[in-house]
PDB file of C-alpha atoms in Angstrom:
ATOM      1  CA  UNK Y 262       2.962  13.636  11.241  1.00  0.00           C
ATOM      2  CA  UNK Y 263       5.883  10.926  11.154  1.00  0.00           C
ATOM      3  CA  UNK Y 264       8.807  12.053  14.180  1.00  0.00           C
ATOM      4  CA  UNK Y 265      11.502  11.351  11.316  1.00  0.00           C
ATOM      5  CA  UNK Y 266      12.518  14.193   9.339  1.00  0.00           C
ATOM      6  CA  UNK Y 267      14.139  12.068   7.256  1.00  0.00           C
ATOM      7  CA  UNK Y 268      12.268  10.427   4.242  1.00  0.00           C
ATOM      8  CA  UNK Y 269      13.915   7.926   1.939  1.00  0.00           C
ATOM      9  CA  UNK Y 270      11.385   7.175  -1.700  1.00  0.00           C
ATOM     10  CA  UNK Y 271      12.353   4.134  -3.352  1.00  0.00           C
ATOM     11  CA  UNK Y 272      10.506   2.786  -6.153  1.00  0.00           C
ATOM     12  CA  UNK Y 273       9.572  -0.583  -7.756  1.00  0.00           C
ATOM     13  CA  UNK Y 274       8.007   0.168 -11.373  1.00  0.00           C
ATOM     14  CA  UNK Y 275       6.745  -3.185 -12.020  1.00  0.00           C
ATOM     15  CA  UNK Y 276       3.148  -3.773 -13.223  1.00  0.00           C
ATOM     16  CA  UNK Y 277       3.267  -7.755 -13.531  1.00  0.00           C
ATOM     17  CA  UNK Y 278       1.419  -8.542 -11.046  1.00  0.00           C
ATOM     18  CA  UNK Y 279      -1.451  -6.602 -12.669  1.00  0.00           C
ATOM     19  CA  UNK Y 280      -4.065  -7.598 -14.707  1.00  0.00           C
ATOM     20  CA  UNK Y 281      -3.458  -4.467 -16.860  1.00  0.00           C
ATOM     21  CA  UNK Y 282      -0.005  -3.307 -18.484  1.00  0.00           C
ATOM     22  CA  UNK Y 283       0.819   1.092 -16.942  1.00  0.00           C
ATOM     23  CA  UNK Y 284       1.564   0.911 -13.572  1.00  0.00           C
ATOM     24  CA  UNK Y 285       5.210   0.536 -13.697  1.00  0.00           C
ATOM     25  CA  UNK Y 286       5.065   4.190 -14.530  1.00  0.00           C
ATOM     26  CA  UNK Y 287       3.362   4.767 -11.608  1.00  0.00           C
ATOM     27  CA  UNK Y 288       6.769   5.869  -9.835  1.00  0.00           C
ATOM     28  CA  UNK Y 289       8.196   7.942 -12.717  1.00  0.00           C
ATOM     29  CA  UNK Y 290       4.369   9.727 -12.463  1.00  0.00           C
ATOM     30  CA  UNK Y 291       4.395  10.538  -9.188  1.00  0.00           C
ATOM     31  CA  UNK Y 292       8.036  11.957  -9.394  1.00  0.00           C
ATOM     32  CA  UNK Y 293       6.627  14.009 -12.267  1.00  0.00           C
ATOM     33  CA  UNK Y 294       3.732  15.182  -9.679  1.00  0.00           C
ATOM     34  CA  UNK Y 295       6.508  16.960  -7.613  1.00  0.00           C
ATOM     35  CA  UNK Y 296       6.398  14.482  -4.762  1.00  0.00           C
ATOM     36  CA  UNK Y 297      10.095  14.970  -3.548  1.00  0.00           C
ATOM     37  CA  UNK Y 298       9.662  19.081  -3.859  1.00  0.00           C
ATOM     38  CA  UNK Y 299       6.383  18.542  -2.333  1.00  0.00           C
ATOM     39  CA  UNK Y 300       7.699  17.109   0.796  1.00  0.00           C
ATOM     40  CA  UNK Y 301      10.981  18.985   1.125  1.00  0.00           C
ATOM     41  CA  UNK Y 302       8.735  22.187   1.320  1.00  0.00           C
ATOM     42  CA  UNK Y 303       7.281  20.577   4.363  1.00  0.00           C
ATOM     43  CA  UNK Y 304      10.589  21.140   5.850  1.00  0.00           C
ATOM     44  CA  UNK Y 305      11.709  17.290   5.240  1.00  0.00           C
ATOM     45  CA  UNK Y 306      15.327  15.846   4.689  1.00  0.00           C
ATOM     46  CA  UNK Y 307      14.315  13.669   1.402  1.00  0.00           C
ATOM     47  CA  UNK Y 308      16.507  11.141  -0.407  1.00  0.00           C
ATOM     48  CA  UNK Y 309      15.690   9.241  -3.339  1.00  0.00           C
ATOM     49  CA  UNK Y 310      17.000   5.803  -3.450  1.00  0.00           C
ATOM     50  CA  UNK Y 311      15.942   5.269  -7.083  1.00  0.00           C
ATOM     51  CA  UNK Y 312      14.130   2.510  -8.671  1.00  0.00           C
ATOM     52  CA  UNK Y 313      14.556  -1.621  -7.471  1.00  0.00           C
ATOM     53  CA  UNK Y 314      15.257  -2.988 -11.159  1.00  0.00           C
ATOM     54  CA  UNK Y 315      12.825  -5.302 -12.612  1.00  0.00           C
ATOM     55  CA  UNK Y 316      11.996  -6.696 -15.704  1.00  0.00           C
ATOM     56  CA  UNK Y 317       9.191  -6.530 -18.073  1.00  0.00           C
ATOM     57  CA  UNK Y 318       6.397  -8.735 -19.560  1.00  0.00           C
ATOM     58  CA  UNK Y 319       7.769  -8.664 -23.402  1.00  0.00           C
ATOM     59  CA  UNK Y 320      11.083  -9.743 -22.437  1.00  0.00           C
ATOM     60  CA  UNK Y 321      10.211 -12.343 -19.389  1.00  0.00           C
ATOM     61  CA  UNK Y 322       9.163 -16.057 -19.267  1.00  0.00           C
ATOM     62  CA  UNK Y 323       6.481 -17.158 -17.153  1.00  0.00           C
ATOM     63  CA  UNK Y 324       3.382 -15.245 -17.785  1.00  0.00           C
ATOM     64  CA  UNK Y 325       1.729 -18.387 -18.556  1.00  0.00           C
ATOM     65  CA  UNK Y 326       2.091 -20.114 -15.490  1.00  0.00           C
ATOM     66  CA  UNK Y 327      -0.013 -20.737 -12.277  1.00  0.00           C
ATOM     67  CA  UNK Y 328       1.743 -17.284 -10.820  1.00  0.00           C
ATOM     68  CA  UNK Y 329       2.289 -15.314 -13.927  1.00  0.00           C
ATOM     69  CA  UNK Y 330       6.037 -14.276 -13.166  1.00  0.00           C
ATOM     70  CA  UNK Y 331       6.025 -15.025 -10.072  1.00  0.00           C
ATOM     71  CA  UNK Y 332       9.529 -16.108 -10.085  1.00  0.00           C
ATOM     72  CA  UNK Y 333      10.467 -12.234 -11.251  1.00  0.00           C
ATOM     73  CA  UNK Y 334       8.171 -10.970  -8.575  1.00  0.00           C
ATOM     74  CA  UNK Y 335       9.540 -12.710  -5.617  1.00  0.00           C
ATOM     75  CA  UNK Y 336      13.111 -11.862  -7.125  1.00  0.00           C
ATOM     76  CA  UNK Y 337      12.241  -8.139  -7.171  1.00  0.00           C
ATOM     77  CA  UNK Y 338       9.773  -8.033  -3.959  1.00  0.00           C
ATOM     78  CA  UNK Y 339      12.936  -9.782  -2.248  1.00  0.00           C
ATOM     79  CA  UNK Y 340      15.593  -6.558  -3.439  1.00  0.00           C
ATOM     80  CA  UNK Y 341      12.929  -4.603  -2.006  1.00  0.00           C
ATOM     81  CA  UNK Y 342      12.853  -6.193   1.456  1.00  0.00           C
ATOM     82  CA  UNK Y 343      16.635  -6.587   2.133  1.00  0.00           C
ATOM     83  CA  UNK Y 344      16.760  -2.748   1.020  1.00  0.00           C
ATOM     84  CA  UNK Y 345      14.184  -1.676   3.179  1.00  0.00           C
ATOM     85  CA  UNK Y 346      15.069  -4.169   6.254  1.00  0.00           C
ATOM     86  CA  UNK Y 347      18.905  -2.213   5.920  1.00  0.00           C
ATOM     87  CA  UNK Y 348      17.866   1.261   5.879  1.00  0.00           C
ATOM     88  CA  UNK Y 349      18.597   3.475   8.745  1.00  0.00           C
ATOM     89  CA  UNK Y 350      15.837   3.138  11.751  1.00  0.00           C
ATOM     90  CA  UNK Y 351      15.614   7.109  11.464  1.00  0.00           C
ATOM     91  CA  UNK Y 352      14.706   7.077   7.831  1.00  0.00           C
ATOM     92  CA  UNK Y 353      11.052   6.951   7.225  1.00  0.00           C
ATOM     93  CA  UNK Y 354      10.589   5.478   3.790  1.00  0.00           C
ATOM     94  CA  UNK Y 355       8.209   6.080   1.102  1.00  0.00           C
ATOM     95  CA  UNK Y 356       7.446   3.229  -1.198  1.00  0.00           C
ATOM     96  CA  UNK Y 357       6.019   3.598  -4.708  1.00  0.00           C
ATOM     97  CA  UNK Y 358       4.785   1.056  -6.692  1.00  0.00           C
ATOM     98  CA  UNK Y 359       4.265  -0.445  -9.239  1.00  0.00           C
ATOM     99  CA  UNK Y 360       1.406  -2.838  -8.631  1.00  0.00           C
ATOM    100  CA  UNK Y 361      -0.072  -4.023  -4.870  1.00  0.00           C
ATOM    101  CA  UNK Y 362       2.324  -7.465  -5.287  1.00  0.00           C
ATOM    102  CA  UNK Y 363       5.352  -4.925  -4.271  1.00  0.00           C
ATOM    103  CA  UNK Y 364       3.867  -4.589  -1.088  1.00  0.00           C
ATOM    104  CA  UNK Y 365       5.131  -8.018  -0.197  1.00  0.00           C
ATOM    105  CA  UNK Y 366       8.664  -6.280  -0.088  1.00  0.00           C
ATOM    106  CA  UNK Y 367       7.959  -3.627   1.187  1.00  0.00           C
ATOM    107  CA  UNK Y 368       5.923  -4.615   4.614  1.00  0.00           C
ATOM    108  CA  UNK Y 369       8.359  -7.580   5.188  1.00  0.00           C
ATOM    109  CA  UNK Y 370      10.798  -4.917   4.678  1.00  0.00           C
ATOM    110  CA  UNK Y 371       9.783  -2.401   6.966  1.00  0.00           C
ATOM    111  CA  UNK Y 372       8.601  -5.123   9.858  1.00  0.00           C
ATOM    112  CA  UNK Y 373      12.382  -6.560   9.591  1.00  0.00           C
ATOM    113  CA  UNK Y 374      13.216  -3.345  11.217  1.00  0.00           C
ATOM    114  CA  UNK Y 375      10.159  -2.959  13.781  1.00  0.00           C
ATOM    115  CA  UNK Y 376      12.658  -3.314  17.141  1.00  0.00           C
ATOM    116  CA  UNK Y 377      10.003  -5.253  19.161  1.00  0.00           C
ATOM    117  CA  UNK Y 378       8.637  -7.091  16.431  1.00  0.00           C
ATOM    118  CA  UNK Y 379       4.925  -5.265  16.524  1.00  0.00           C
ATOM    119  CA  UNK Y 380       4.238  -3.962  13.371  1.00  0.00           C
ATOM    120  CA  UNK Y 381       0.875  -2.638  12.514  1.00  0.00           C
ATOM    121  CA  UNK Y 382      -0.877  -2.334   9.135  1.00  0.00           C
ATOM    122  CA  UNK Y 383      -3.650  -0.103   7.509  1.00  0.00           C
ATOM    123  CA  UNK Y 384      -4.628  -1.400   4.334  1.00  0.00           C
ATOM    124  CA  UNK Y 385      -6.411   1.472   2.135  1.00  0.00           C
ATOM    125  CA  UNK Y 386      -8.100  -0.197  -0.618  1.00  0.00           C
ATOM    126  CA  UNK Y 387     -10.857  -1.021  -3.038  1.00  0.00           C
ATOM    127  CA  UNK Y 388      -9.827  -4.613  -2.586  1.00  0.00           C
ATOM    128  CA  UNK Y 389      -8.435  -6.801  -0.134  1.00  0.00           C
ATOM    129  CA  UNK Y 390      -5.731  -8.577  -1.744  1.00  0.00           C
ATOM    130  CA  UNK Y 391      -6.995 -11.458   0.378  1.00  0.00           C
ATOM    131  CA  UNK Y 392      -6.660 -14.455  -2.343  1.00  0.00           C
ATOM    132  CA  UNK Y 393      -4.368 -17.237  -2.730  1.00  0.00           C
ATOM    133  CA  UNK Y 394      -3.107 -18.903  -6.041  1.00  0.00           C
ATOM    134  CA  UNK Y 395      -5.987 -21.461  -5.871  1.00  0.00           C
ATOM    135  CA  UNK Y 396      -8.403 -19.030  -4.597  1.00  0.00           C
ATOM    136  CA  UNK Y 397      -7.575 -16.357  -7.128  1.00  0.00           C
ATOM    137  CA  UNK Y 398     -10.458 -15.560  -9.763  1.00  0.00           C
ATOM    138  CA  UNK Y 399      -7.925 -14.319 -11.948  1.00  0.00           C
ATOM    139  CA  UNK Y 400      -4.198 -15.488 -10.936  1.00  0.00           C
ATOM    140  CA  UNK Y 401      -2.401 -11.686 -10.432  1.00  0.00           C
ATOM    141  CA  UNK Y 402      -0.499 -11.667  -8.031  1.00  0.00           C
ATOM    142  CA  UNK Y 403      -1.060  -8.013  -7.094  1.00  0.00           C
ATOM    143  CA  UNK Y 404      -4.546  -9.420  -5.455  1.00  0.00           C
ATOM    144  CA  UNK Y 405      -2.807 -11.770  -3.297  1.00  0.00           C
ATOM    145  CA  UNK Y 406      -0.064  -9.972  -1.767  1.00  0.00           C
ATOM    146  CA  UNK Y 407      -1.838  -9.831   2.258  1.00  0.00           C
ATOM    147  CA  UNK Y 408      -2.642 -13.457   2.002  1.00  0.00           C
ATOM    148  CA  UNK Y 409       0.892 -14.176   1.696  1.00  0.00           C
ATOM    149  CA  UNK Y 410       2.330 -11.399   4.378  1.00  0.00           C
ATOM    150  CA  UNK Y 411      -0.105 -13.605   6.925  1.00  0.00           C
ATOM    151  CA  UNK Y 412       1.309 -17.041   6.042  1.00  0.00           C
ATOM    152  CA  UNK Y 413      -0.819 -18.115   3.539  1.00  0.00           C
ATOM    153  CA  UNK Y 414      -0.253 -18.845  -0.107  1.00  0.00           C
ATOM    154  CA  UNK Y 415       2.786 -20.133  -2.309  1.00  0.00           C
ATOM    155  CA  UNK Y 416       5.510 -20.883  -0.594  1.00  0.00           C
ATOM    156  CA  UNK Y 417       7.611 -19.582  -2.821  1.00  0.00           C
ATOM    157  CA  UNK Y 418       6.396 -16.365  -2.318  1.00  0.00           C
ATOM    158  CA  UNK Y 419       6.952 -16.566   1.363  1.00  0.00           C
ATOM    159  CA  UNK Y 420      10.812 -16.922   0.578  1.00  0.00           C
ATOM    160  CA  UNK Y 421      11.172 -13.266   0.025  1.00  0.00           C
ATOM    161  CA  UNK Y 422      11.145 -13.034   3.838  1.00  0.00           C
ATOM    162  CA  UNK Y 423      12.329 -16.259   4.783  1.00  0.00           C
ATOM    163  CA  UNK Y 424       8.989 -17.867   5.129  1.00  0.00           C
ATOM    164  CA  UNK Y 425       6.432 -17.724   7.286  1.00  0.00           C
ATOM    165  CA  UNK Y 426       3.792 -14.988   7.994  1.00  0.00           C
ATOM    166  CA  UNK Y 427       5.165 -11.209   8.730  1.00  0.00           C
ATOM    167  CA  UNK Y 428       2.280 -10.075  10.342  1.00  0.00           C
ATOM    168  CA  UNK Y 429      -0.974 -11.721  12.031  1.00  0.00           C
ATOM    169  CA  UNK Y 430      -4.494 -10.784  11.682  1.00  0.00           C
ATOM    170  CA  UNK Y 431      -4.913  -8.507  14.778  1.00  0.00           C
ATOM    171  CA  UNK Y 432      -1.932  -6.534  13.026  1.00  0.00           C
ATOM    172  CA  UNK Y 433      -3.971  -5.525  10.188  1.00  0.00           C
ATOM    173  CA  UNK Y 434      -6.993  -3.328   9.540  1.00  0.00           C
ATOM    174  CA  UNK Y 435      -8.857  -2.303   6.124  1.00  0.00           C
ATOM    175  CA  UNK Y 436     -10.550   0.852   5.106  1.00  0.00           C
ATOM    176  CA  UNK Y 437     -12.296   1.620   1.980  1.00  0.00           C
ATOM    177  CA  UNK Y 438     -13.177  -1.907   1.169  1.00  0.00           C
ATOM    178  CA  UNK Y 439     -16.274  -1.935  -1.718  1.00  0.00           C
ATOM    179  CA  UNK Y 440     -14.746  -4.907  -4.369  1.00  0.00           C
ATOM    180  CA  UNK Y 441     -14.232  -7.996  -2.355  1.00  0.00           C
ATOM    181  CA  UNK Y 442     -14.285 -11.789  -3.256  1.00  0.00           C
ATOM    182  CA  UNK Y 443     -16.210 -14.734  -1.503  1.00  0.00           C
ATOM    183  CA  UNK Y 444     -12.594 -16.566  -0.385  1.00  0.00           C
ATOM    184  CA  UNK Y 445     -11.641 -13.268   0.716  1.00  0.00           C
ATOM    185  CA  UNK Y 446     -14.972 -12.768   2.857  1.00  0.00           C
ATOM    186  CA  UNK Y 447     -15.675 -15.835   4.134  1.00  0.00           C
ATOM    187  CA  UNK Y 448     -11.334 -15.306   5.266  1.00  0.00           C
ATOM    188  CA  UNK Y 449     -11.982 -11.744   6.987  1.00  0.00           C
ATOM    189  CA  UNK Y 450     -14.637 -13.474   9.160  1.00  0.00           C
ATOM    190  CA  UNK Y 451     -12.605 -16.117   9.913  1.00  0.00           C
ATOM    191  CA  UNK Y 452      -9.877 -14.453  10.966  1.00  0.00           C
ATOM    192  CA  UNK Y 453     -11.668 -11.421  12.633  1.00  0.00           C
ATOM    193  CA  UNK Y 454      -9.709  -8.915  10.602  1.00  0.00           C
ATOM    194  CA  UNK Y 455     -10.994  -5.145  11.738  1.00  0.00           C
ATOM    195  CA  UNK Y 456     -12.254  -3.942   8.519  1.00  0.00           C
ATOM    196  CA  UNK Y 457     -14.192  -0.759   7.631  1.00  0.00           C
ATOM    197  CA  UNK Y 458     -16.187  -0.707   4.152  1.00  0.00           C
ATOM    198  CA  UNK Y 459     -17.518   2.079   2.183  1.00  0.00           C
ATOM    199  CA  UNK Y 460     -21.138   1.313   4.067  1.00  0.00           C
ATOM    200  CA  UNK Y 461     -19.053   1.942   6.779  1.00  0.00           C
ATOM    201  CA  UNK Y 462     -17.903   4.989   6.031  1.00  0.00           C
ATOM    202  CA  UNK Y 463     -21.056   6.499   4.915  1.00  0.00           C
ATOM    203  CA  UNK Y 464     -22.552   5.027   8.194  1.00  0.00           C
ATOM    204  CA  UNK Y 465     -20.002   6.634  10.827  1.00  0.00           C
ATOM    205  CA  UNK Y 466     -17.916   8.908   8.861  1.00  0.00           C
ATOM    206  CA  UNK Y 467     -14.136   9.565   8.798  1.00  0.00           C
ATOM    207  CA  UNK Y 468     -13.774  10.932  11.939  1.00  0.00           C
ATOM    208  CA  UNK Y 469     -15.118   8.412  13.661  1.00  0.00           C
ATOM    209  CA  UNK Y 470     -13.535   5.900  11.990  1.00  0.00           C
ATOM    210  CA  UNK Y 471     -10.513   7.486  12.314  1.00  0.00           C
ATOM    211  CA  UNK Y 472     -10.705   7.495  15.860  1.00  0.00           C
ATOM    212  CA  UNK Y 473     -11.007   3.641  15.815  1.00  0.00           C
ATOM    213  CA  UNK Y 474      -7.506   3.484  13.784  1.00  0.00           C
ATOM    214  CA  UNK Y 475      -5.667   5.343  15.996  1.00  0.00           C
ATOM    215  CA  UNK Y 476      -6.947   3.522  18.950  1.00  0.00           C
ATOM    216  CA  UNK Y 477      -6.289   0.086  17.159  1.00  0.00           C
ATOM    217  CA  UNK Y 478      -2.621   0.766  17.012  1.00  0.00           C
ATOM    218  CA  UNK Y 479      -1.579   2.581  19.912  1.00  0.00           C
ATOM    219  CA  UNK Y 480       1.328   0.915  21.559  1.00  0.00           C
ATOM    220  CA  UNK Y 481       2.637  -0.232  18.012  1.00  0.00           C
ATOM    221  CA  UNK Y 482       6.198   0.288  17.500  1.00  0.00           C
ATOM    222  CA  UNK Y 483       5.562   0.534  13.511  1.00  0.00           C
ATOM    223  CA  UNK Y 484       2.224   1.294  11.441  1.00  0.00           C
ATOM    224  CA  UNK Y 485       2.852   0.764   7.773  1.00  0.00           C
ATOM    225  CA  UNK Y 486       0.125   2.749   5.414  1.00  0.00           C
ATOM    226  CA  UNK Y 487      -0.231   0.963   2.144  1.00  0.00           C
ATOM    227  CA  UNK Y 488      -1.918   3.405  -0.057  1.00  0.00           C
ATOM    228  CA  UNK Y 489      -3.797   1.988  -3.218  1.00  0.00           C
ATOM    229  CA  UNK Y 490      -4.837   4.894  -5.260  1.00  0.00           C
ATOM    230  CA  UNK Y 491      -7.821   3.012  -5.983  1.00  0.00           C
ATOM    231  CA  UNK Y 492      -9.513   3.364  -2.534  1.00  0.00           C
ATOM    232  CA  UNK Y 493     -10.199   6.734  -4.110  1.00  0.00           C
ATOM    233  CA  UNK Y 494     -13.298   6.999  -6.568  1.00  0.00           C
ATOM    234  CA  UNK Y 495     -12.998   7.007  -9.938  1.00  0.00           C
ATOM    235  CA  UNK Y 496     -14.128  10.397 -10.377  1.00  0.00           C
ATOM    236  CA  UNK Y 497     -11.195  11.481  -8.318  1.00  0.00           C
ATOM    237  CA  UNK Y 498      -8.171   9.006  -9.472  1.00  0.00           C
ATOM    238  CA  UNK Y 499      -9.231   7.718 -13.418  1.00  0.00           C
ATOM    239  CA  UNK Y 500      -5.748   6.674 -13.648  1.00  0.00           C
ATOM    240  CA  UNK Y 501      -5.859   3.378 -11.367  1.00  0.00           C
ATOM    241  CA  UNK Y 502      -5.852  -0.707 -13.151  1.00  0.00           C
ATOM    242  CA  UNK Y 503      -8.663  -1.478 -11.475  1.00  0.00           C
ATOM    243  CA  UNK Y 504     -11.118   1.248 -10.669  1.00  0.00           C
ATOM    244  CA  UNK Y 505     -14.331   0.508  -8.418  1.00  0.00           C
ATOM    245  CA  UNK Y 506     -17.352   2.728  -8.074  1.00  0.00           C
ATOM    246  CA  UNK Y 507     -18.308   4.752  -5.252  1.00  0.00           C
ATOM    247  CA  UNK Y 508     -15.010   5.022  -3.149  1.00  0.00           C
ATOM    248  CA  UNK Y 509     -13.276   7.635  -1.224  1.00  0.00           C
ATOM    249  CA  UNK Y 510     -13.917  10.987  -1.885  1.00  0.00           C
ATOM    250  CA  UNK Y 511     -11.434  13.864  -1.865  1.00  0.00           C
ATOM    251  CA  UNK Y 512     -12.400  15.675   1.287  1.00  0.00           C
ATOM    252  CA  UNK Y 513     -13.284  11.922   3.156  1.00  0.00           C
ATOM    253  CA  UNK Y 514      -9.282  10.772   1.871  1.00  0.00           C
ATOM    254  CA  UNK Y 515      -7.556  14.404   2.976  1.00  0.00           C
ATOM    255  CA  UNK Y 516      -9.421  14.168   6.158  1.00  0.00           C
ATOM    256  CA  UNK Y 517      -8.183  10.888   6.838  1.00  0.00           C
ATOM    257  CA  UNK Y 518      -4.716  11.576   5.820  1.00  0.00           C
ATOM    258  CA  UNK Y 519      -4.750  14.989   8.093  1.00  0.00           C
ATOM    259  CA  UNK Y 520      -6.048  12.569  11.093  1.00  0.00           C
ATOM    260  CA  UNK Y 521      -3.042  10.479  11.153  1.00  0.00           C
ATOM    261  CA  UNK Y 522      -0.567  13.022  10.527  1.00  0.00           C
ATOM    262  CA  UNK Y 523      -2.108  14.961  13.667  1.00  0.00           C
ATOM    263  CA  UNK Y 524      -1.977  10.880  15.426  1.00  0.00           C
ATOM    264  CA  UNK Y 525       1.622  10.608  14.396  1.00  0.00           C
ATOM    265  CA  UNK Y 526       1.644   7.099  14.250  1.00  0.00           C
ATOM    266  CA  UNK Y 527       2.157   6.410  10.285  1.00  0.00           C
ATOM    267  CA  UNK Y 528       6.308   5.226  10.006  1.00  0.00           C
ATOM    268  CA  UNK Y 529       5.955   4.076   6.279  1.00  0.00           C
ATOM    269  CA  UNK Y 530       4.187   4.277   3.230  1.00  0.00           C
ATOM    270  CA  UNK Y 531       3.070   2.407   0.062  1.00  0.00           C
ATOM    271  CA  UNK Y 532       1.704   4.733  -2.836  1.00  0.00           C
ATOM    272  CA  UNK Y 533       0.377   1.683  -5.217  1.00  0.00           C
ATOM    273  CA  UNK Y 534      -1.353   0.933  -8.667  1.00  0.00           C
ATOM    274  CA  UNK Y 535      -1.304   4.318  -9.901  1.00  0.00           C
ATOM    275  CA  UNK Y 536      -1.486   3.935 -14.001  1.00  0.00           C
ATOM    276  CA  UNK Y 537      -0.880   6.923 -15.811  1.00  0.00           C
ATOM    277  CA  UNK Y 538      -1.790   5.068 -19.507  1.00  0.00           C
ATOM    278  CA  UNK Y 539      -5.661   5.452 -17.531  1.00  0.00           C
ATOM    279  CA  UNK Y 540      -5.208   8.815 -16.541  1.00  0.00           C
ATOM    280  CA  UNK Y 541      -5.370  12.167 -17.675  1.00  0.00           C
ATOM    281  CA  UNK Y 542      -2.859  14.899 -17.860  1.00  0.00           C
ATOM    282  CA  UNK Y 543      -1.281  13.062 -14.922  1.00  0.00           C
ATOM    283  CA  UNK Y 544      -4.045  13.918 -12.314  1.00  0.00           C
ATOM    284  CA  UNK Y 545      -4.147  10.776 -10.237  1.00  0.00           C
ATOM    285  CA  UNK Y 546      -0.399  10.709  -9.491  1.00  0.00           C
ATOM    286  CA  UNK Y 547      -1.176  15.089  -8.845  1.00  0.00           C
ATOM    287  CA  UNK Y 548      -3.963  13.714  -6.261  1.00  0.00           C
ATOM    288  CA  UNK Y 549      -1.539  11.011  -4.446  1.00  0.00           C
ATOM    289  CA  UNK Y 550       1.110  13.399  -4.101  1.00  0.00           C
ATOM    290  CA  UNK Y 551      -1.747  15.867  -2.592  1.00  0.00           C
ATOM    291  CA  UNK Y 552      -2.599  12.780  -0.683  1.00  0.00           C
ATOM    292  CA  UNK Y 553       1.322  12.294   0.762  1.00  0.00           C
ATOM    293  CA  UNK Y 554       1.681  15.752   1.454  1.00  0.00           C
ATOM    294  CA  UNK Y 555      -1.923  15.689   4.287  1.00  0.00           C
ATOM    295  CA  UNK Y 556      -0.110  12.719   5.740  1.00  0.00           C
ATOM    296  CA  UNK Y 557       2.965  14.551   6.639  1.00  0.00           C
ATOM    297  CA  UNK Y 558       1.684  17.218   7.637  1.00  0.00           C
ATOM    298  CA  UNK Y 559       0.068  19.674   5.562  1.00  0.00           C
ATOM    299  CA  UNK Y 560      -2.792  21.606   6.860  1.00  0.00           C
ATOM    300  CA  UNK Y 561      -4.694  25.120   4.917  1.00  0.00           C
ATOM    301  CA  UNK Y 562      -4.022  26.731   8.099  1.00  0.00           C
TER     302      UNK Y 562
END
């Protein structure tokens, strides 16, 4: 569990970076899910900072170009950072997206304020938002967002932080990996980013895994937890933009949220790509907010 007991959630309801119109209700879904009650009952200090304003599709330019919107994007990813990088060093936040592109606001964000520079990175997702605009199979932007946070990419998007890369490849570790393209591969080997697949998972289990995590990033003065809802099977979050077979089950994503509250290393948080035009009755923002509430400290007993 974080050492702050003070929790800021701000929000960026944008879905443009998606291939798939919903998750810029994402925030106003997980709100609805009781996340803020949720965590004052944990015995939290909790302040909402509202929503970063952002435009939408219908009323933009650009979705026809190279990086559909990616002038809006950056714009909003930018308001993001220089909110984040002002906040108060005791104030944990709690980011909710909004699509996986946000996340290049809110790490750059969150590393401005890492005091020694060392800012670590857990990546829980289906995918590993590894691309690049001429790499990209499809062009969204919300499956390029870690190529640019490690100095790769449009330069343009670099300028929400200045330019340059935020973190570097021993920073950064994935989990729950199953949808994953050949750039992106042949880019994880290269680099020798730690990584831990769904085969991996079944092989050694969360505990074990777990174990590795916690090791990986002791002595960091920051980990930042960006939480895709679709690292969880479909069977457990419908409501995701792009769901992949055969992810993380309930028990195997509790038990790894209970293992780093216990580890007490987690200092911020993305909650990403939840889409609650895919769900039902609101479940999968109801299981994220379950989800939040392991990480900071829940337990049954």
């Amino acid at each position: 569990m974080t050492t702050s007991t003070s929790l800021a959630i701000i929000a960026l309801p944008m879905d443009l970076g998606a291939g798939r119109r919903g998750v810029d209700m994402g925030p106003s879904a997980l709100r609805l899910a009781k996340l803020a009650a949720t965590l004052q009952a944990l015995g939290y200090q909790l302040k909402d900072l509202g929503n970063i304003t952002v435009g939408v599709a219908e009323a933009l330019e650009g979705g026809e170009e190279k990086l559909p919107y990616g002038v809006t994007i950056a714009k909003a990813c930018q308001e993001l950072y220089l909110t984040l990088s002002k906040l108060d060093r005791d104030t944990m936040p709690i980011i909710l997206g909004g699509d996986h592109s946000i996340s290049m606001g809110s790490v750059a964000g969150v590393a401005a304020q890492t005091p020694k520079g060392k800012l670590g990175v857990i990546w829980l997702d289906a995918h590993a938002d590894l691309n690049t605009p001429e790499s990209s199979p499809s062009g969204n932007i919300h499956g390029m967002p870690l190529a640019h946070l490690l100095g790769f990419g449009s330069e343009a998007l670099r300028q929400i932080w200045g330019g340059g890369a935020v973190i570097e490849a021993q920073d950064l570790l994935y989990i729950g990996l199953r949808s994953v393209d050949p750039y992106e591969k042949s880019l994880i080997r290269h680099l020798g980013i730690e990584s831990y697949t769904m085969s991996d998972i079944d092989q050694e289990g969360i505990p074990s895994i777990a174990r590795k995590i916690i090791s990986k990033f002791e002595g960091y003065d920051q980990v930042h937890l960006s939480f895709d809802a679709d690292a969880l099977d479909p069977s457990v979050a419908p409501g995701v933009g792009t769901p992949v077979a055969g992810g993380l089950s309930y028990r195997e994503a509790h038990l790894l949220m209970e293992l780093l509250a216990r580890s007490g290393m987690v200092t911020s948080l993305d909650v990403v790509e939840v889409n609650p035009i895919l769900d039902s009755k609101n479940r999968t923002a109801e299981v994220m907010v379950e989800m939040v509430a392991s990480l900071f400290g829940r337990t049954i007993l």
